mmCIF file of C-alpha atoms in Angstrom:
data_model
loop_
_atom_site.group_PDB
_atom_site.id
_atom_site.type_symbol
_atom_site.label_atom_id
_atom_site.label_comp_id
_atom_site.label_asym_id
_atom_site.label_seq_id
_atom_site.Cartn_x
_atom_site.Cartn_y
_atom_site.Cartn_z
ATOM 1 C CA UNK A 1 -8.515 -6.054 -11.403
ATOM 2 C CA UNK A 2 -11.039 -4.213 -9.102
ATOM 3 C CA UNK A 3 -11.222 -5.177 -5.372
ATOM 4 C CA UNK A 4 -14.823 -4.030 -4.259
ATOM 5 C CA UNK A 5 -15.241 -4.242 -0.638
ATOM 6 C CA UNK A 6 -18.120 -4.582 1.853
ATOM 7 C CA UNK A 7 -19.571 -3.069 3.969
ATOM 8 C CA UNK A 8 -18.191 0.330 3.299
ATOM 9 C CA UNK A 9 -18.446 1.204 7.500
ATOM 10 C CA UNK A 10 -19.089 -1.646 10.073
ATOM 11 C CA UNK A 11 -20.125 -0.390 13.454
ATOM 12 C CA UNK A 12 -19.336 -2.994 16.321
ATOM 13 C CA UNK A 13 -19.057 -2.868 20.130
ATOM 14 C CA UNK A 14 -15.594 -3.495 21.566
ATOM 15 C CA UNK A 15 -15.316 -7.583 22.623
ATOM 16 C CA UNK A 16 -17.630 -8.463 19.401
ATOM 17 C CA UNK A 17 -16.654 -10.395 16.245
ATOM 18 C CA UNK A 18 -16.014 -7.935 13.089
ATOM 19 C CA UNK A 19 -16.272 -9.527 9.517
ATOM 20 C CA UNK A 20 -15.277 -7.792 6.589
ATOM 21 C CA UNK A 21 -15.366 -8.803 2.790
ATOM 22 C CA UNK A 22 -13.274 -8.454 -0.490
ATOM 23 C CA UNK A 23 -14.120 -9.444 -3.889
ATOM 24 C CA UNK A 24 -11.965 -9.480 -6.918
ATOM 25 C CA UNK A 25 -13.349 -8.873 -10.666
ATOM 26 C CA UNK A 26 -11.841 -11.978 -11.605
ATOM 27 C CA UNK A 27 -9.557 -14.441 -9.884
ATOM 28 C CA UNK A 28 -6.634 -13.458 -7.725
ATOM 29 C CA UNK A 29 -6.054 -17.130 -6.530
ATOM 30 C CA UNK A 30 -5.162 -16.730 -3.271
ATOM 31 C CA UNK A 31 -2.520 -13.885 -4.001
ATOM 32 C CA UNK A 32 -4.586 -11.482 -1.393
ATOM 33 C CA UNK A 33 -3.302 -9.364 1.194
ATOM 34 C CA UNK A 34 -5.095 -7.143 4.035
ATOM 35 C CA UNK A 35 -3.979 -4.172 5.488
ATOM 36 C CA UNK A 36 -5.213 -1.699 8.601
ATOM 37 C CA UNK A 37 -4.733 1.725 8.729
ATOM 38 C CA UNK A 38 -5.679 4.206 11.450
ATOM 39 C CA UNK A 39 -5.895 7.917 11.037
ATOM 40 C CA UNK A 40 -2.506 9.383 10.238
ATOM 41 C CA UNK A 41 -0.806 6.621 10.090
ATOM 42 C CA UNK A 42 0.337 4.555 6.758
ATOM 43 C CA UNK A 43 -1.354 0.966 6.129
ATOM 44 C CA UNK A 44 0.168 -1.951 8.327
ATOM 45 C CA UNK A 45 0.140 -5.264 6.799
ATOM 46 C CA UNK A 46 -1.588 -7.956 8.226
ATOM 47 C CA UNK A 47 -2.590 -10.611 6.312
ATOM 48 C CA UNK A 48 -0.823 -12.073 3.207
ATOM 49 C CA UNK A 49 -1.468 -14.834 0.722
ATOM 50 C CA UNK A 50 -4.921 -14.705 1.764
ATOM 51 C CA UNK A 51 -4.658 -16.508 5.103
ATOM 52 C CA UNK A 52 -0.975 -16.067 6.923
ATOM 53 C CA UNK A 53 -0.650 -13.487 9.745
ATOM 54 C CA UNK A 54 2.199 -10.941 9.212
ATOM 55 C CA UNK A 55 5.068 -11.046 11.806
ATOM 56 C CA UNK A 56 3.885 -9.607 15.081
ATOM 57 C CA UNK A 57 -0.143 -9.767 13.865
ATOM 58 C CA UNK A 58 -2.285 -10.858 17.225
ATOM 59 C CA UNK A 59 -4.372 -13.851 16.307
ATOM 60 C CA UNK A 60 -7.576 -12.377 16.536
ATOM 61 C CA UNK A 61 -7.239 -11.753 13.064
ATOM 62 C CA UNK A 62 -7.715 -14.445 10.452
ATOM 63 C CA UNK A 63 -8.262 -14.416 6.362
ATOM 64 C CA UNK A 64 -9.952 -16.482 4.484
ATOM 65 C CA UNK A 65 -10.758 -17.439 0.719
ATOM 66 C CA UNK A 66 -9.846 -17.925 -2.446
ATOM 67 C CA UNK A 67 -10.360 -16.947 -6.343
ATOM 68 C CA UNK A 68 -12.390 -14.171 -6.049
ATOM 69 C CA UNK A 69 -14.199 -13.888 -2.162
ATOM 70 C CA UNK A 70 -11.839 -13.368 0.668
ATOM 71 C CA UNK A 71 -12.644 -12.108 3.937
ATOM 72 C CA UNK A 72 -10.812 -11.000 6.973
ATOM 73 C CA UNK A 73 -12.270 -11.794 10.999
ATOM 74 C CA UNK A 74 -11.456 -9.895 13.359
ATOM 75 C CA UNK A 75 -12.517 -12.575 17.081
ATOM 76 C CA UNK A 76 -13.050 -10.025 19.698
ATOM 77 C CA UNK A 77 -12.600 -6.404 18.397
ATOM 78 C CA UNK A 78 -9.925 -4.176 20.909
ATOM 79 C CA UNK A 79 -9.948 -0.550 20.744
ATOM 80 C CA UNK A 80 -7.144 -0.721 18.830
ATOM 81 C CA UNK A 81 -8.668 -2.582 16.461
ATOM 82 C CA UNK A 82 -11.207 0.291 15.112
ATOM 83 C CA UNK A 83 -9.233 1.780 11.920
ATOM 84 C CA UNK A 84 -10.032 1.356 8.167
ATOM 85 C CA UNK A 85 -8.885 -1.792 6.621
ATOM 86 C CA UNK A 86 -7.662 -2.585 3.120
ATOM 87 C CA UNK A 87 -7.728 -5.233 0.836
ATOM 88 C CA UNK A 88 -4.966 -5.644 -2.303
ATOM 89 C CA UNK A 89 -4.497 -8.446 -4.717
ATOM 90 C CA UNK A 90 -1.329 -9.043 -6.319
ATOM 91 C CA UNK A 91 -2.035 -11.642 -8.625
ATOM 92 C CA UNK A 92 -1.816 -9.527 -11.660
ATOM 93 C CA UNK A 93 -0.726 -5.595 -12.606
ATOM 94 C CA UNK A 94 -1.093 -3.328 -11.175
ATOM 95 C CA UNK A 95 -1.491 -4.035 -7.770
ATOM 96 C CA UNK A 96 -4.934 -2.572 -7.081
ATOM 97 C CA UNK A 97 -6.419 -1.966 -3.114
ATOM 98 C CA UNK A 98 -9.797 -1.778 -2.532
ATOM 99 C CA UNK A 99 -11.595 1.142 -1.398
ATOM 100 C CA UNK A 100 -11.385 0.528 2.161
ATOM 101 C CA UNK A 101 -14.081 -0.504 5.153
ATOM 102 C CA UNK A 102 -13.861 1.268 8.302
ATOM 103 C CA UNK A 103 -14.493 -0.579 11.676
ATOM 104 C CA UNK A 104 -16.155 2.316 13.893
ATOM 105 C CA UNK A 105 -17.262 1.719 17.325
ATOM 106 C CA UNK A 106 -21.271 1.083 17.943
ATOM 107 C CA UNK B 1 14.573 -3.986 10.294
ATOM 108 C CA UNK B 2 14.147 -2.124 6.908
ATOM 109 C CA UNK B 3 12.975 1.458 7.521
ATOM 110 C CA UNK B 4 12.035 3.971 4.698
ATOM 111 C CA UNK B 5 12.336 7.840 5.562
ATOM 112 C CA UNK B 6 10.638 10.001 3.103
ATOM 113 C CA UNK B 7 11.404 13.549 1.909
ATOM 114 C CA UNK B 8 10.064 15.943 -0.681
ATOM 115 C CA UNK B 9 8.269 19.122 -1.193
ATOM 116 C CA UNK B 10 4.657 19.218 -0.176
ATOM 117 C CA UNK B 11 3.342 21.724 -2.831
ATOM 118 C CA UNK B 12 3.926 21.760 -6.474
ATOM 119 C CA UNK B 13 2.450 23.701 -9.129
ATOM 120 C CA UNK B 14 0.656 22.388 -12.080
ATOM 121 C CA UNK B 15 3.006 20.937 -15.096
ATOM 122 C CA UNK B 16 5.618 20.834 -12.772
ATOM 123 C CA UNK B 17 7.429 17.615 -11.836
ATOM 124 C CA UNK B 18 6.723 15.920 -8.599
ATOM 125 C CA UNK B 19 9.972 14.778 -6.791
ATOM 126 C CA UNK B 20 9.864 12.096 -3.762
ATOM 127 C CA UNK B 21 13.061 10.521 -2.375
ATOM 128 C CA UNK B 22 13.099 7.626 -0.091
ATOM 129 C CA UNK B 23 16.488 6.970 2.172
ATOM 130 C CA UNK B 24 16.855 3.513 3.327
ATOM 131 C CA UNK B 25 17.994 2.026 6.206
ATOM 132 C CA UNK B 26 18.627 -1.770 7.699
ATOM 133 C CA UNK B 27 19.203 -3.027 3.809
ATOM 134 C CA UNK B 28 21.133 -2.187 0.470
ATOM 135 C CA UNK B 29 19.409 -1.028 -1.808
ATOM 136 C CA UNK B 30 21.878 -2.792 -4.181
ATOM 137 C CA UNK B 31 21.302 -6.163 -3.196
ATOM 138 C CA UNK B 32 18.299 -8.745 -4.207
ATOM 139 C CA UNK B 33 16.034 -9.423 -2.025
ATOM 140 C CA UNK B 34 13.767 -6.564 -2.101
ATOM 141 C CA UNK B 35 11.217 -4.154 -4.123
ATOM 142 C CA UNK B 36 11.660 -0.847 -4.282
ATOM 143 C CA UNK B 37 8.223 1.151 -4.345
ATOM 144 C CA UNK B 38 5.385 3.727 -4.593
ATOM 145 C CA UNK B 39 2.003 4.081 -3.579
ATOM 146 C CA UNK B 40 -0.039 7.014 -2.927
ATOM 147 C CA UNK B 41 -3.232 7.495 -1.660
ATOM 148 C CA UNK B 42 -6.135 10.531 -2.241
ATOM 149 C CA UNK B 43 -9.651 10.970 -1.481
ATOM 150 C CA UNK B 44 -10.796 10.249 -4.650
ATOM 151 C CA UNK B 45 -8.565 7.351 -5.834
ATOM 152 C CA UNK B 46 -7.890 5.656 -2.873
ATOM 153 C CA UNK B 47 -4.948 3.932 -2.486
ATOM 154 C CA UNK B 48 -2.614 3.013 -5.918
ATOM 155 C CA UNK B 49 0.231 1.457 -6.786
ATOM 156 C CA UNK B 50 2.300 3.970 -8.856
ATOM 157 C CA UNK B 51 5.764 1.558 -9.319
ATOM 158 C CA UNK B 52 8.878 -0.328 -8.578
ATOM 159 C CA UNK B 53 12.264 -0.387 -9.177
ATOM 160 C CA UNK B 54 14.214 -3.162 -8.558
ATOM 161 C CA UNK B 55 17.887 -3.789 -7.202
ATOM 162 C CA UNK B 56 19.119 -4.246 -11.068
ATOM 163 C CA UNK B 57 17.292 -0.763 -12.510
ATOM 164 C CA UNK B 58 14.290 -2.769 -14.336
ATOM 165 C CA UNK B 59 10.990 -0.883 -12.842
ATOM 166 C CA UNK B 60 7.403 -1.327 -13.572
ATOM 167 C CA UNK B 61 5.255 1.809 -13.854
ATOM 168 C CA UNK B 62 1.401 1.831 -13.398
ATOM 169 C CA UNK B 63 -0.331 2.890 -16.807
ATOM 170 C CA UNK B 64 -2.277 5.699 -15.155
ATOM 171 C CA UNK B 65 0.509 7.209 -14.897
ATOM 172 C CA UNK B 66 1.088 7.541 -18.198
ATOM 173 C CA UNK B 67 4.253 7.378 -18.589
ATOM 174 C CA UNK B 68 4.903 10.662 -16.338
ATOM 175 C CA UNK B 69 6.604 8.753 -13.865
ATOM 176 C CA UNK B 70 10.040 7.799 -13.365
ATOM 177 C CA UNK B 71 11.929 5.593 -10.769
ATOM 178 C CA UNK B 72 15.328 5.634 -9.593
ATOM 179 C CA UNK B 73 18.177 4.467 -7.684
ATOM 180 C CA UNK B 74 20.953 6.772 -5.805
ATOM 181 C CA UNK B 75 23.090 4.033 -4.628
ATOM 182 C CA UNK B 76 25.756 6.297 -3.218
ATOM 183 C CA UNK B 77 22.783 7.392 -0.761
ATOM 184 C CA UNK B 78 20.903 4.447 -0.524
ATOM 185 C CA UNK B 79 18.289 6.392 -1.500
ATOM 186 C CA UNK B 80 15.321 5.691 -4.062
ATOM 187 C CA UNK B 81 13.312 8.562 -6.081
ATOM 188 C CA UNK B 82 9.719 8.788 -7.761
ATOM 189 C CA UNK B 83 9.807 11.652 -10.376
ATOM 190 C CA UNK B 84 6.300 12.803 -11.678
ATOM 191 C CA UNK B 85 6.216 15.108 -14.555
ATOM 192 C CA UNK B 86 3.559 17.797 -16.021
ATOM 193 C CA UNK B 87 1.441 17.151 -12.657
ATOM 194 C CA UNK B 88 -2.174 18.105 -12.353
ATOM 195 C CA UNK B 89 -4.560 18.466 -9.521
ATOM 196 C CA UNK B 90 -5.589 14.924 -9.931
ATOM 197 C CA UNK B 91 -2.076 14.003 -8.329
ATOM 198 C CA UNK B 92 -3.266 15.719 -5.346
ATOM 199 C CA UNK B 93 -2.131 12.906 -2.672
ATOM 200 C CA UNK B 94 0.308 10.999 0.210
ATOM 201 C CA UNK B 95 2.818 9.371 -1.400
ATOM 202 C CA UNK B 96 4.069 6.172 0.360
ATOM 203 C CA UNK B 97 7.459 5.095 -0.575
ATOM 204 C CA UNK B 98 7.121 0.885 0.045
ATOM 205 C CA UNK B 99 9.012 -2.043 0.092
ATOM 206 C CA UNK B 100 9.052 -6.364 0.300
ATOM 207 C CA UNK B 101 9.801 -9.511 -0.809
ATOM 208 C CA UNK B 102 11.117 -9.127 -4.409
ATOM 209 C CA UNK B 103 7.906 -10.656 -6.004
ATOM 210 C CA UNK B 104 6.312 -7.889 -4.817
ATOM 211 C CA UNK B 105 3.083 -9.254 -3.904
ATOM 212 C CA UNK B 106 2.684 -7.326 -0.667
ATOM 213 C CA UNK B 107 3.799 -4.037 1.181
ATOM 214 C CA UNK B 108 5.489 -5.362 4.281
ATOM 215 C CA UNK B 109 7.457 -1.508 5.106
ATOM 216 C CA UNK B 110 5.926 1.806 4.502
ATOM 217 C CA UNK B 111 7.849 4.953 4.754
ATOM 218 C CA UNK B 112 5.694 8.117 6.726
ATOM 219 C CA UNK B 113 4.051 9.465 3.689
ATOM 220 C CA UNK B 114 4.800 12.851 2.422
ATOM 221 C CA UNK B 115 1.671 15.160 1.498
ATOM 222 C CA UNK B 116 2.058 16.295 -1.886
ATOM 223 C CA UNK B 117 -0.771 18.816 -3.274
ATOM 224 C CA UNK B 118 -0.823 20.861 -6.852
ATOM 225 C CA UNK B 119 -1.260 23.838 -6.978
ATOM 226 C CA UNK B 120 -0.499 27.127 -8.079
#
């Protein structure tokens, strides 16, 4: 399954809302996970089955969607925030990411 | 808390085999409950999932790979390996050694990554 993901860079001012999209090839359900990674560091989960935060996630971030068009909010973007973000499904194998957007400041 | 602490060399030359080990700590590696994993990431590719091994020895490889990779268990260590044989440039990357929930539907722990290029 391919996970395409838009837009490849999203430029946004610290305190504004981010949103960033994923769509499968074909269905995934809601077997969809999102993941952030900043520069050096590995990728940090922090969404799962499409909608639940992982342990310790603030709740500024929220997922959404189903089948094949999910998308992750970020509410107010914090400087910590700005990192590239991943999407995976694991509905079928491989487990396939996609190519990554990266939240940049404006 | 499950950590993962990676080691392995960071250059190998081509047709070589790649070797990764992962030690684990705050779980058996033995006992259900978890995945054991890999997952590397280059320019090019991105980020890919190369395979697990579970507690019981069954593992699941990625067909890119194919079928240059194996997985394996060191239970005396606690320790998990990727093997990648007759390597070319194109497996140029970080390797992430991974874990979670047994299903395996998401990467919940990440080990540190190890930089792993080819070359001669």
């Amino acid at each position: 399954i391919v996970m395409t993901q838009s837009p490849a860079t999203l430029s946004v001012s610290p305190g504004e809302r981010a949103t960033l999209s994923c769509r499968a090839s074909q269905s995934v359900d809601g077997n969809l996970a999102w993941y952030q990674q900043s520069p050096g560091q590995p990728p940090r989960l922090l969404i799962y089955d499409a909608s639940t935060r992982a342990t310790g996630v603030p709740a500024r971030f929220s997922g959404s969607g189903s089948g094949t068009d999910f998308t992750l909010t970020i509410s107010s973007l914090q400087s910590e925030d700005f990192a590239v973000y991943y999407c995976q499904q694991s509905n079928n194998w491989p487990r396939t990411f996609g190519q990554g957007t990266k939240v940049e400041i404006k | 808390q499950l950590q993962l602490q990676q080691s392995g060399p960071g250059l190998v030359k081509p047709s070589e085999t790649l070797s990764v080990t992962c030690s684990v700590s705050g779980a058996s590696i033995i006992v259900p409950g978890y995945y054991w994993g890999w997952i590397r990431q280059s320019p090019g590719k991105g980020l890919e999932w190369i395979g697990n091994i579970y507690h019981t020895g069954s593992t699941y490889y990625n067909p890119s790979l194919k079928g240059r990779g194996t997985l394996s268990l060191d239970t005396s260590k606690n320790q998990f390996s990727l093997k990648v044989k007759s390597v070319t440039a194109a497996d140029t990357a970080v390797y992430y050694c991974a874990s979670g929930p047994t299903v395996a539907r998401i990467v919940e722990f990440w080990g540190q990554g190890t930089p792993v290029t080819v070359s001669s």
